[in-house]
PDB file of C-alpha atoms in Angstrom:
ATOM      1  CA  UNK F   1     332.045  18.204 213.902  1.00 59.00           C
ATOM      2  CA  UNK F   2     333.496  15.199 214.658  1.00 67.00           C
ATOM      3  CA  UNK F   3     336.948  16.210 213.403  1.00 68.00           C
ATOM      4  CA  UNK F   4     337.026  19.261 215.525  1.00 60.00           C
ATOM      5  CA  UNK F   5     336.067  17.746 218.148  1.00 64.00           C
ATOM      6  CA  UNK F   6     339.091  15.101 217.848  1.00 68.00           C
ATOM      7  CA  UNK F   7     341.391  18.006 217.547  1.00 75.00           C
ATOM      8  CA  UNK F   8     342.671  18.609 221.168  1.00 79.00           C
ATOM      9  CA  UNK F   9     344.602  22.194 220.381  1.00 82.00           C
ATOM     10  CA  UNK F  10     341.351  23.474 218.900  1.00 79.00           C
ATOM     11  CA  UNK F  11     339.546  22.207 222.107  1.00 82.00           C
ATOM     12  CA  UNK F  12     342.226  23.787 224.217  1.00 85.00           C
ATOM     13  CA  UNK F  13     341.909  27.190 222.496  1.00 85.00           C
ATOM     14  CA  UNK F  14     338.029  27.499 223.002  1.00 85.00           C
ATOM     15  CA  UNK F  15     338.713  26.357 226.544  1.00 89.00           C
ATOM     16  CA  UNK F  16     341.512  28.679 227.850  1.00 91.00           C
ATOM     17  CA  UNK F  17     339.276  32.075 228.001  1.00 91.00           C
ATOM     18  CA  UNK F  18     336.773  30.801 230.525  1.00 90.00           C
ATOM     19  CA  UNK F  19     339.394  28.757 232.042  1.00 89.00           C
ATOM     20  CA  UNK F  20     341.351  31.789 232.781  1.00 91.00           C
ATOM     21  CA  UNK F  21     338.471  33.285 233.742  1.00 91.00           C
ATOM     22  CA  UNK F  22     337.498  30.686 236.134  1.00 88.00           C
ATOM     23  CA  UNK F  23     341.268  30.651 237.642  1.00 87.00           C
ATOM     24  CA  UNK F  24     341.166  34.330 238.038  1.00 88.00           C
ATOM     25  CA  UNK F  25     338.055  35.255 240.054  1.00 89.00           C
ATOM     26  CA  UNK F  26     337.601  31.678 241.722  1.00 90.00           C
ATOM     27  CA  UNK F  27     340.647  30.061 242.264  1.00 90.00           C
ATOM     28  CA  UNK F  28     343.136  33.089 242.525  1.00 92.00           C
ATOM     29  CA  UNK F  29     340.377  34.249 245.017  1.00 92.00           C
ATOM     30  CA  UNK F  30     340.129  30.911 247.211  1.00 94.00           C
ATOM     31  CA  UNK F  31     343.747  30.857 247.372  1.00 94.00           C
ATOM     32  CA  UNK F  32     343.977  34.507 248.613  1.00 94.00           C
ATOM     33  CA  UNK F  33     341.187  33.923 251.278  1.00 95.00           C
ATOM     34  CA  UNK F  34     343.017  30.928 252.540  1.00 96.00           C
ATOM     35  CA  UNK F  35     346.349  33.136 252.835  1.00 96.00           C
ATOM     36  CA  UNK F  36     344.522  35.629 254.644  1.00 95.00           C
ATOM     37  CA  UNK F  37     342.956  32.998 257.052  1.00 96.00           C
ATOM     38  CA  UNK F  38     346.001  31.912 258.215  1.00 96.00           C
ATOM     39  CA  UNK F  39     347.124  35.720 259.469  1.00 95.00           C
ATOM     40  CA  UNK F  40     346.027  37.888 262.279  1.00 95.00           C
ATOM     41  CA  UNK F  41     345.100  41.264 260.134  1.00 94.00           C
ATOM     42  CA  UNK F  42     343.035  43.634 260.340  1.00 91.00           C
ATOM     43  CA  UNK F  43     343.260  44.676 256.518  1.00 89.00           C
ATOM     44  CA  UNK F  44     345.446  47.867 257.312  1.00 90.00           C
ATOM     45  CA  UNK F  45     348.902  46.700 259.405  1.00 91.00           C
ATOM     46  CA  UNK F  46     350.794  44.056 259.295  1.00 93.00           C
ATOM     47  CA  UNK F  47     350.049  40.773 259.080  1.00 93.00           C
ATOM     48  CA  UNK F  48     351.158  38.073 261.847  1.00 94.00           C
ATOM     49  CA  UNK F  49     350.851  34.476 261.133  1.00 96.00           C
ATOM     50  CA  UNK F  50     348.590  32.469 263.336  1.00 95.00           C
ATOM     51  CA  UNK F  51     348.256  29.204 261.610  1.00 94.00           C
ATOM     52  CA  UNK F  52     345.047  27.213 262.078  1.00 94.00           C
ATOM     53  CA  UNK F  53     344.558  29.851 264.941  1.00 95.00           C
ATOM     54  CA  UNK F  54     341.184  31.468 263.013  1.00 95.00           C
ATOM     55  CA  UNK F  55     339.820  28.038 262.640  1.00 95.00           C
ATOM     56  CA  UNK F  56     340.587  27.003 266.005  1.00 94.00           C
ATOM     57  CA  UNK F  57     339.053  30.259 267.227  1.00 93.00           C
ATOM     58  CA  UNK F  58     335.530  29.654 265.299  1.00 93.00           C
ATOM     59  CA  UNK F  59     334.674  26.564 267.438  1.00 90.00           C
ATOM     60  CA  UNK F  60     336.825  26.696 270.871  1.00 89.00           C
ATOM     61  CA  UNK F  61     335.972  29.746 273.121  1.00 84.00           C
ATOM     62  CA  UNK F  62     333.836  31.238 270.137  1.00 85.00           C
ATOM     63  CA  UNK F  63     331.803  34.735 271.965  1.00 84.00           C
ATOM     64  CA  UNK F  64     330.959  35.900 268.309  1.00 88.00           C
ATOM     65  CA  UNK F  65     327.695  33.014 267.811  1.00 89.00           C
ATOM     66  CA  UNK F  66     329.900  31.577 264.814  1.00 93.00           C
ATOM     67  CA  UNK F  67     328.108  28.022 266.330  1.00 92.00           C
ATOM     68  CA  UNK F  68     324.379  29.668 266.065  1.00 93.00           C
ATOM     69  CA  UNK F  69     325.164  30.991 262.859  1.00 94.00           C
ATOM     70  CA  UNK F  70     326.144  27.539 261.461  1.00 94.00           C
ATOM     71  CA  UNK F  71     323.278  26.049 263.037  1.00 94.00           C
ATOM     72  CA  UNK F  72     320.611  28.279 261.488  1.00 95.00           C
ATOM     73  CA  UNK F  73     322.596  27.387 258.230  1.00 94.00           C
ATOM     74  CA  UNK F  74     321.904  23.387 258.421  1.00 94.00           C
ATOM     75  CA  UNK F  75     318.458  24.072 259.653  1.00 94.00           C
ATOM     76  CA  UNK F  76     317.710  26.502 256.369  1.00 93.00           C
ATOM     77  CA  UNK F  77     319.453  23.590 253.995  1.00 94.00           C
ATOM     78  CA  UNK F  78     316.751  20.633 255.564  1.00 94.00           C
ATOM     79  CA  UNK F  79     314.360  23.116 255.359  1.00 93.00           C
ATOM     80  CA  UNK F  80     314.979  23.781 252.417  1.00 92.00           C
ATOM     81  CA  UNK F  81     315.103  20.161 250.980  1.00 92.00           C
ATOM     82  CA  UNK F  82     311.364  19.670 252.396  1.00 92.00           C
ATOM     83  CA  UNK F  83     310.100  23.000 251.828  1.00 92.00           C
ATOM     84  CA  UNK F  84     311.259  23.521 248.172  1.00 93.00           C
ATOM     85  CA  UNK F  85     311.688  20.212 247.000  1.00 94.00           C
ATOM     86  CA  UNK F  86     308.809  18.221 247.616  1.00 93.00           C
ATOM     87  CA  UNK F  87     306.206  21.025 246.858  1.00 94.00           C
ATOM     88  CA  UNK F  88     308.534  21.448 243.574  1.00 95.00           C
ATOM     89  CA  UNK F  89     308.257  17.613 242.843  1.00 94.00           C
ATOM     90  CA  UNK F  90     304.227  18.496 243.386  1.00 94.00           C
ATOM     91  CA  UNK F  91     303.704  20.739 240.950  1.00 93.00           C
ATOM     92  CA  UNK F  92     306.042  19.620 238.691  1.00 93.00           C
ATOM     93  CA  UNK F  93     304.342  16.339 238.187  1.00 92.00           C
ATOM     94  CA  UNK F  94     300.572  18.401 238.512  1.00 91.00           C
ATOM     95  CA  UNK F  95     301.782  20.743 235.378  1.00 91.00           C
ATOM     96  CA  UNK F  96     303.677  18.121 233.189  1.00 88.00           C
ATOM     97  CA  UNK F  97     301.144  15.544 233.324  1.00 80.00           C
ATOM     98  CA  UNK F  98     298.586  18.134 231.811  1.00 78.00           C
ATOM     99  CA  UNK F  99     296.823  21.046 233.361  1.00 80.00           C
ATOM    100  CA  UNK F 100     294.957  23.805 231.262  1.00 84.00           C
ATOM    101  CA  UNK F 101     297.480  27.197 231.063  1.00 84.00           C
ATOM    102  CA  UNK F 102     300.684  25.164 231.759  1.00 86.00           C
ATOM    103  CA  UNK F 103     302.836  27.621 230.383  1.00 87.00           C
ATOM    104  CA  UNK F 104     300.784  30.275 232.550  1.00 90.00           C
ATOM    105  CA  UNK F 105     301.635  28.517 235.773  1.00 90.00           C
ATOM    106  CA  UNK F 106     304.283  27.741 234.648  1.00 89.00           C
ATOM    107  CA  UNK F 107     305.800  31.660 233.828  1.00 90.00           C
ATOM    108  CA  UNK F 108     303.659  32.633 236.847  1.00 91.00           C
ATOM    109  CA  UNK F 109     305.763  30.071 239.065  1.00 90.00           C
ATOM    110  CA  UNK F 110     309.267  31.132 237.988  1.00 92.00           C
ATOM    111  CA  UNK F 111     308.388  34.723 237.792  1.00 92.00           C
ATOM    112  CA  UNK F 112     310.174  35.187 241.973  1.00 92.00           C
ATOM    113  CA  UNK F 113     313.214  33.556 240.785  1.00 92.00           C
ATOM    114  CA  UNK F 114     313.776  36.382 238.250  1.00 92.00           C
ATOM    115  CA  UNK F 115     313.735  39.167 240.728  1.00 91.00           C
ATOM    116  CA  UNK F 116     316.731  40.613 242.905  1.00 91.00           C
ATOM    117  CA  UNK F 117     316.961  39.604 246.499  1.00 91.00           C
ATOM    118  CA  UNK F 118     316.958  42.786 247.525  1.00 92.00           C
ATOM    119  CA  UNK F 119     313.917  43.810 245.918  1.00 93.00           C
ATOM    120  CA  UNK F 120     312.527  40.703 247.085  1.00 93.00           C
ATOM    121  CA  UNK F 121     314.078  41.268 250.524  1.00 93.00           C
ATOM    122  CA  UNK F 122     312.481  44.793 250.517  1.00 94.00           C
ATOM    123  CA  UNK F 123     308.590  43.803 249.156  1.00 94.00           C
ATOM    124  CA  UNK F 124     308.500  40.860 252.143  1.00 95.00           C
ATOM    125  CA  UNK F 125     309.839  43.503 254.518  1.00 94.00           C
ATOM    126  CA  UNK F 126     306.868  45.606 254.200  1.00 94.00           C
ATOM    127  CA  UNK F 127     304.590  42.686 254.505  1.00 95.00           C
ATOM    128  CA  UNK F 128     306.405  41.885 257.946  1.00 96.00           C
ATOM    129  CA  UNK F 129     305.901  45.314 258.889  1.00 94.00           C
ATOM    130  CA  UNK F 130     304.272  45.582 262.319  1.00 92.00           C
ATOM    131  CA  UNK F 131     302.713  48.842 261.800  1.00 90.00           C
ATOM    132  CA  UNK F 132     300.965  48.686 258.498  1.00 90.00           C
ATOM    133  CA  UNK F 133     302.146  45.275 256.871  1.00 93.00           C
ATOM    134  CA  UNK F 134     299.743  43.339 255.005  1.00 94.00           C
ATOM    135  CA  UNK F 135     300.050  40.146 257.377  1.00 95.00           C
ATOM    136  CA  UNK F 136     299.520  42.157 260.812  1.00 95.00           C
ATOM    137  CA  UNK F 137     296.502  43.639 258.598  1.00 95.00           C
ATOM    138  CA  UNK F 138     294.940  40.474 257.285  1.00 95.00           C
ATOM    139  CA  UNK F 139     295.146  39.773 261.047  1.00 94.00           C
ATOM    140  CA  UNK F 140     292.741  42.362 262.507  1.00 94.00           C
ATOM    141  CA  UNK F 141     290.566  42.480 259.592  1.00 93.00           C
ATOM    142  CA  UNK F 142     290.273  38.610 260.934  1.00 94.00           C
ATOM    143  CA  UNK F 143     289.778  39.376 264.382  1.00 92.00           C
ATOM    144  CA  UNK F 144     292.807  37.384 265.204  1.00 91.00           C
ATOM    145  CA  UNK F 145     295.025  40.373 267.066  1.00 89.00           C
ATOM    146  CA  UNK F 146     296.523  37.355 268.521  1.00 89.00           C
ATOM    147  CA  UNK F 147     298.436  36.442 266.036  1.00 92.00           C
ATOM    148  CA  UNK F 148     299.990  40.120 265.114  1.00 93.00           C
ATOM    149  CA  UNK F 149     303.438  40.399 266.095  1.00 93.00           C
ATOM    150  CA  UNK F 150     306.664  42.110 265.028  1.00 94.00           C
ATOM    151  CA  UNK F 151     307.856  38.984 262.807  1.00 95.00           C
ATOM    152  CA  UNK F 152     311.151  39.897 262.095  1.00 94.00           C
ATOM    153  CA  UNK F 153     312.033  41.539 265.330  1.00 93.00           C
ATOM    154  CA  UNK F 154     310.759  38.348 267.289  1.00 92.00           C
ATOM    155  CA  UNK F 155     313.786  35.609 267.869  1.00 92.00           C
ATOM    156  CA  UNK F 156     310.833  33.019 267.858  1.00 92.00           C
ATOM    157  CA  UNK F 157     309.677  34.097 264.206  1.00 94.00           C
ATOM    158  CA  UNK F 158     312.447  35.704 262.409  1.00 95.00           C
ATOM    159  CA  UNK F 159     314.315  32.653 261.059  1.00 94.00           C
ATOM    160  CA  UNK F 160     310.766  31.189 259.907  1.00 94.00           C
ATOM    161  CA  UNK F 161     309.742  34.363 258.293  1.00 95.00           C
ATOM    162  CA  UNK F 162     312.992  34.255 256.523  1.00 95.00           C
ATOM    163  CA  UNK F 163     312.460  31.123 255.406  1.00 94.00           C
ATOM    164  CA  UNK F 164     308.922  31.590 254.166  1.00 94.00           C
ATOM    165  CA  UNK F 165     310.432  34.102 251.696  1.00 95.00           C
ATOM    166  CA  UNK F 166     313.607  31.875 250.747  1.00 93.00           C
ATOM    167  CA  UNK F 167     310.738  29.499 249.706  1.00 92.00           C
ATOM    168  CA  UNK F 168     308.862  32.019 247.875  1.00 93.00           C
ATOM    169  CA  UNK F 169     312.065  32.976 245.691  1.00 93.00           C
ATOM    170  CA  UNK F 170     313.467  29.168 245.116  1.00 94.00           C
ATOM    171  CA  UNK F 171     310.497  26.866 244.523  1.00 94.00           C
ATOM    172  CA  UNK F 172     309.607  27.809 240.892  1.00 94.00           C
ATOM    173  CA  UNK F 173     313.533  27.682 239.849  1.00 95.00           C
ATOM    174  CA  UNK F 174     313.674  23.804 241.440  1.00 95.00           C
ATOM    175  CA  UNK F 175     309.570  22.874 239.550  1.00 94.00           C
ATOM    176  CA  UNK F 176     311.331  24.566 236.595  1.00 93.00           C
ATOM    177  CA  UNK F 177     313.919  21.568 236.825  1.00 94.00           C
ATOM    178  CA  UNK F 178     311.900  18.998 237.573  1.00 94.00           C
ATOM    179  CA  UNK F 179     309.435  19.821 235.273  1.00 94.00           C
ATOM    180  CA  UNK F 180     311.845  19.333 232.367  1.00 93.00           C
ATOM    181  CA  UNK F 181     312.771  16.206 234.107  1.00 92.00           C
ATOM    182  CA  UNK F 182     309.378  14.745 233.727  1.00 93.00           C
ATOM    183  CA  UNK F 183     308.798  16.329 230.183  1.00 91.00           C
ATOM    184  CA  UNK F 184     311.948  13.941 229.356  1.00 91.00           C
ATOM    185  CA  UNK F 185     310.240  10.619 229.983  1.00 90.00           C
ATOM    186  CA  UNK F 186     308.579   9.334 227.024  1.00 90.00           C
ATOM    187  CA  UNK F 187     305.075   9.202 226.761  1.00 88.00           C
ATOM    188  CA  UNK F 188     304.410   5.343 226.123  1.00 91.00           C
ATOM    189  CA  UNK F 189     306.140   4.737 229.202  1.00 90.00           C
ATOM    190  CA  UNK F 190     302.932   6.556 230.653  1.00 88.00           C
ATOM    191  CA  UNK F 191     300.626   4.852 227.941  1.00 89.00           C
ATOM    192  CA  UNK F 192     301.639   1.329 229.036  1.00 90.00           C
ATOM    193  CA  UNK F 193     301.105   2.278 232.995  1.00 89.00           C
ATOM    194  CA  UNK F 194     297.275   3.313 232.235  1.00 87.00           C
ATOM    195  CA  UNK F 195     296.615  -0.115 230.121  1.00 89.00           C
ATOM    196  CA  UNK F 196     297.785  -1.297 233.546  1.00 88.00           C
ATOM    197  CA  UNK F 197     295.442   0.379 235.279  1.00 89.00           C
ATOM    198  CA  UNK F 198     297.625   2.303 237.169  1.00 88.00           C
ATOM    199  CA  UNK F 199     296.169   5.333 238.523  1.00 88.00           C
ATOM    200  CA  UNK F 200     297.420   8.577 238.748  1.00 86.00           C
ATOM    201  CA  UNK F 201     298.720   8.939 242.212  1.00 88.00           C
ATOM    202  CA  UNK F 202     300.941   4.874 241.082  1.00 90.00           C
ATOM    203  CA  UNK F 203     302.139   6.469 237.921  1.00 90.00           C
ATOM    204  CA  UNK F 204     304.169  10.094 240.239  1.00 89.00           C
ATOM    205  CA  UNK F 205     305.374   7.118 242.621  1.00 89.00           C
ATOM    206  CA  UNK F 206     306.016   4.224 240.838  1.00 89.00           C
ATOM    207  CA  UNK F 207     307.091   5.416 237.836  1.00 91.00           C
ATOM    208  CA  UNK F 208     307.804   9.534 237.479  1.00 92.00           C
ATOM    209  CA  UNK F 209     310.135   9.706 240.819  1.00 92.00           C
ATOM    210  CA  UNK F 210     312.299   7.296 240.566  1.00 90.00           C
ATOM    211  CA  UNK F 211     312.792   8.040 236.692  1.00 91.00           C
ATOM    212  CA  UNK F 212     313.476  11.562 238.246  1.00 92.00           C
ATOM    213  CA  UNK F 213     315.105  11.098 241.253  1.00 91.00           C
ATOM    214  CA  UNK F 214     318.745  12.126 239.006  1.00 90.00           C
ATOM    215  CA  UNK F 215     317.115  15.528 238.690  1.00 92.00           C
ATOM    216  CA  UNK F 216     316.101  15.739 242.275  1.00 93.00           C
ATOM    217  CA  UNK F 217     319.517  15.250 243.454  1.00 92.00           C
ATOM    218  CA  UNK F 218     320.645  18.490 241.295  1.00 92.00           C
ATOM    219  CA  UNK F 219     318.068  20.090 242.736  1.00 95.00           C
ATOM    220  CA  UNK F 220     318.663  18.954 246.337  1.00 95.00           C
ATOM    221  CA  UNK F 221     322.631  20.444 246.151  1.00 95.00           C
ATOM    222  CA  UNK F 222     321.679  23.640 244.349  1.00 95.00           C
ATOM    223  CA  UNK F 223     318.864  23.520 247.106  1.00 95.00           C
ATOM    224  CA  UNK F 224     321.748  22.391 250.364  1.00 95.00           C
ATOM    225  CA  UNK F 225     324.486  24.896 248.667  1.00 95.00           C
ATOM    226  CA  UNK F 226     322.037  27.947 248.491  1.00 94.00           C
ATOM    227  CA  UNK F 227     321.358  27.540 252.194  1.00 94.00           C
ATOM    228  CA  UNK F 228     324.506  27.337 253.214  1.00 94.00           C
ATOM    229  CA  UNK F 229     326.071  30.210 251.568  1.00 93.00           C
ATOM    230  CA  UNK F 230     323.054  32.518 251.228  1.00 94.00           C
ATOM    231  CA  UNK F 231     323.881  35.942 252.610  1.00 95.00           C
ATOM    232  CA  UNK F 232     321.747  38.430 250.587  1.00 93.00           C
ATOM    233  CA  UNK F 233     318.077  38.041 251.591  1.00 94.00           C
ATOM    234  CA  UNK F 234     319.073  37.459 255.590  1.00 95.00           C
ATOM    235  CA  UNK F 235     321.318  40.658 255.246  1.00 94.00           C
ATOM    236  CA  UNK F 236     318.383  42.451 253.533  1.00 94.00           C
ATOM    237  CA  UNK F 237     315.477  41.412 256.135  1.00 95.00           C
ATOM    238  CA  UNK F 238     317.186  41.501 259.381  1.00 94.00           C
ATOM    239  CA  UNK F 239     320.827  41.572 259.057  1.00 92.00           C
ATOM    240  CA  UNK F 240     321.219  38.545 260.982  1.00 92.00           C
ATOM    241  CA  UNK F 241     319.206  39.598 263.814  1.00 88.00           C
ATOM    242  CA  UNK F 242     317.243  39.732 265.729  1.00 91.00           C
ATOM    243  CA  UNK F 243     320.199  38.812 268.918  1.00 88.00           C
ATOM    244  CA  UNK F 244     321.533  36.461 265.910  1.00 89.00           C
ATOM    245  CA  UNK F 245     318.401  34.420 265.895  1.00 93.00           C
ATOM    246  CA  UNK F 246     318.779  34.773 261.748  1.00 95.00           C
ATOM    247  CA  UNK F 247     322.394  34.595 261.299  1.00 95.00           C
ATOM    248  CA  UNK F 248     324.004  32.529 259.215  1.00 95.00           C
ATOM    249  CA  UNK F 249     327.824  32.140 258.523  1.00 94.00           C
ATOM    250  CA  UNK F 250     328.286  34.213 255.637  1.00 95.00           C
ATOM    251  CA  UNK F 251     326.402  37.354 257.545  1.00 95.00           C
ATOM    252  CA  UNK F 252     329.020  36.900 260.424  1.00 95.00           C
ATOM    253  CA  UNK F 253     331.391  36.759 258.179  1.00 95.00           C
ATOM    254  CA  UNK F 254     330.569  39.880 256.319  1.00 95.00           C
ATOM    255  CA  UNK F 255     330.371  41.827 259.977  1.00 94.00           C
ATOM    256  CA  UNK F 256     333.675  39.989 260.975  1.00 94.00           C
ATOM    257  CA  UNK F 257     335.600  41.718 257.430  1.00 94.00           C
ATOM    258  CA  UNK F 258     333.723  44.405 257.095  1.00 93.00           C
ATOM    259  CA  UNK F 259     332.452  46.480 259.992  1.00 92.00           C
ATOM    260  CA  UNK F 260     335.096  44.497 262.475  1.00 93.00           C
ATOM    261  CA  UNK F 261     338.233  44.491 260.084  1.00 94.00           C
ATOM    262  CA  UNK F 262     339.075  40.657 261.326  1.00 94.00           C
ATOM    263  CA  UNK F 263     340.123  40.055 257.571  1.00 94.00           C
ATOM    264  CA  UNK F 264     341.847  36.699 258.864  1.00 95.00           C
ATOM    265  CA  UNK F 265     339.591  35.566 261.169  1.00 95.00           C
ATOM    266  CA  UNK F 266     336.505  36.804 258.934  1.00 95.00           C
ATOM    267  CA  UNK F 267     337.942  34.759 255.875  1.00 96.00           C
ATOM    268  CA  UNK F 268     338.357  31.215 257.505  1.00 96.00           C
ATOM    269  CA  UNK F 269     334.697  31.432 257.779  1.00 96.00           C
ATOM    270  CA  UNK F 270     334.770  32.179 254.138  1.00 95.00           C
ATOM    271  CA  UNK F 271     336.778  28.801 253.258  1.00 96.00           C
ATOM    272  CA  UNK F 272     334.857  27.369 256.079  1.00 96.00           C
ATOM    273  CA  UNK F 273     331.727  27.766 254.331  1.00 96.00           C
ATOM    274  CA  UNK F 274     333.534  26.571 250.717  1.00 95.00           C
ATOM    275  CA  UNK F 275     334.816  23.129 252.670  1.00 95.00           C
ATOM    276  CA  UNK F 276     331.414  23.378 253.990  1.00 95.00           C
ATOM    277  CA  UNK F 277     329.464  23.026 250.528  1.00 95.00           C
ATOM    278  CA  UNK F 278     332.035  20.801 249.302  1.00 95.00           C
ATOM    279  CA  UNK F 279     331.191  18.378 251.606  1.00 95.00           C
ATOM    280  CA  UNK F 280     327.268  18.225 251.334  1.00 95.00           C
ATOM    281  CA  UNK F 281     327.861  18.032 248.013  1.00 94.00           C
ATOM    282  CA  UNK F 282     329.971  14.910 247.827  1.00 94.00           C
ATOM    283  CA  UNK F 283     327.688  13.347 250.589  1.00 93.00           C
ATOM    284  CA  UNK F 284     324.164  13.805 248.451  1.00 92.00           C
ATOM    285  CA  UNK F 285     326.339  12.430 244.964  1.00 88.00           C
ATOM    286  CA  UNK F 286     327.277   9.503 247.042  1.00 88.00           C
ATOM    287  CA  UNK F 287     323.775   8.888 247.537  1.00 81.00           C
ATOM    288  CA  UNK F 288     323.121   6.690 244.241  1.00 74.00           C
ATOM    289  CA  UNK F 289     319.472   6.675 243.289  1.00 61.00           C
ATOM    290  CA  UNK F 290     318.394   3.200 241.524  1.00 59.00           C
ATOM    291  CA  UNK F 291     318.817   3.943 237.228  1.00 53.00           C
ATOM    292  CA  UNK F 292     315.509   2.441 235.167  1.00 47.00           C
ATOM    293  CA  UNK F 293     315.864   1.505 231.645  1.00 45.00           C
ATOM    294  CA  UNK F 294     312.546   1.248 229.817  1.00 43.00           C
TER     295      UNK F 294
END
């Protein structure tokens, strides 16, 4: 092993095939979305170069709510980091530290992440329903008629009720994680904290967090990254409605292409949103969380 793994041409050989791969369908398509962005085409005549003109155009005299849409995206992404995360980090440290059917809870947990977003998009969208979902129901068999409204149609609810399911889908993927982060540390570590009498509640904060804060910081970019490029489960539940209260950058973006034929202006957003993750993701690995030895 260790002699092919000294041999660079054998290296390169396995390598080339997903590096091709990789150039084709990401780079080759990054590099064609930038072209585009720079022209004023409508995906049928000719193109006219504009420049910067499309990214100028997104935040100067923008009438298309390309600024809403980007801020519903940075409210999902905190959201997200204190929805997902620290009930992850919960039951992460709950299961791993012992519970009785661990591997129940812990199938049961990941079982959302497995499904499609539309289907997922679809079962919520029933339970939303105003006219015979299984919230508005719980509701009246409650007594609390109050509280029934049309969830997703409502600009005051939509974006929450969005988020409740983006929750739903996500949490058991980032326990899943963290889980294995915990499972890593060795037991005696946890031994030696209990001759100290540490209790249970000073072992997750003293000792399991910041021995898995590494792992949380994977899981907070997968977590920032998701929200700012997710399209499918918006586009499924509202379609960025209702009077863009749910839109997000890559459902205006998908309108702008497809249903207004703004191919340049339509794919600016689309490196937008790359530069975008790019940079959230270089700002959380600058954050450097304190490394214990034991």
């Amino acid at each position: 092993m260790n002699r092919f793994l000294g041999n660079k041409k054998a290296i390169a050989i396995f390598i080339l095939p997903a590096l091709c791969i990789f150039v084709f369908i990401v780079i080759l398509s990054i590099g064609t979305s930038f072209y585009y962005s720079l022209h004023d085409w409508d995906g049928i005549t000719e193109k006219t170069f504009i420049g910067l003109g499309n990214y100028v155009k997104l935040f100067v005299g923008n009438t298309d709510g390309f600024s809403k849409a980007l801020g519903n995206s940075l409210i999902l992404a905190v959201l997200s980091i204190v929805g997902e995360l620290i009930p992850a980090t919960f039951f992460a440290i709950v299961l791993a530290r012992g519970v009785k059917g661990e591997g129940f809870f812990r199938t049961v947990f990941f079982i959302p992440v497995l499904l499609s977003s539309v289907v997922l998009g679809q079962l919520w969208s029933m339970i939303y329903n105003p006219s015979y979902g299984l919230l508005n129901s719980v509701f009246t068999k409650l007594g609390l008629d109050g509280f029934v409204r049309v969830w997703l149609g409502d600009a005051k609810t939509a974006l929450l009720c969005v988020f409740v399911v983006v929750i739903w889908q996500h949490i058991g993927y980032h326990m899943l994680l963290i889980y294995s982060g915990v499972k890593w540390i060795p037991a005696d570590i946890f031994e030696a904290a209990e001759i100290d009498g540490a209790s249970r509640l000073q072992t997750a904060f003293r000792i399991i967090v910041p021995l898995i804060l590494p792992t949380i910081k994977t899981s907070m970019v997968l977590a920032v990254i998701g929200s700012l490029k997710m399209f499918d489960i918006i586009y499924v539940l509202t379609n960025g409605g209702p009077n863009h209260a749910t839109e997000v950058a890559s459902t205006l973006m998908y309108t702008s292409i497809f249903k207004k034929n703004l191919y340049g202006y339509g794919s600016s957003m689309a490196i937008f949103i790359i530069v975008e993750c790019l940079v959230f993701t270089a700002l959380i690995n600058l954050w450097k969380p304190k490394q214990y030895t034991y």
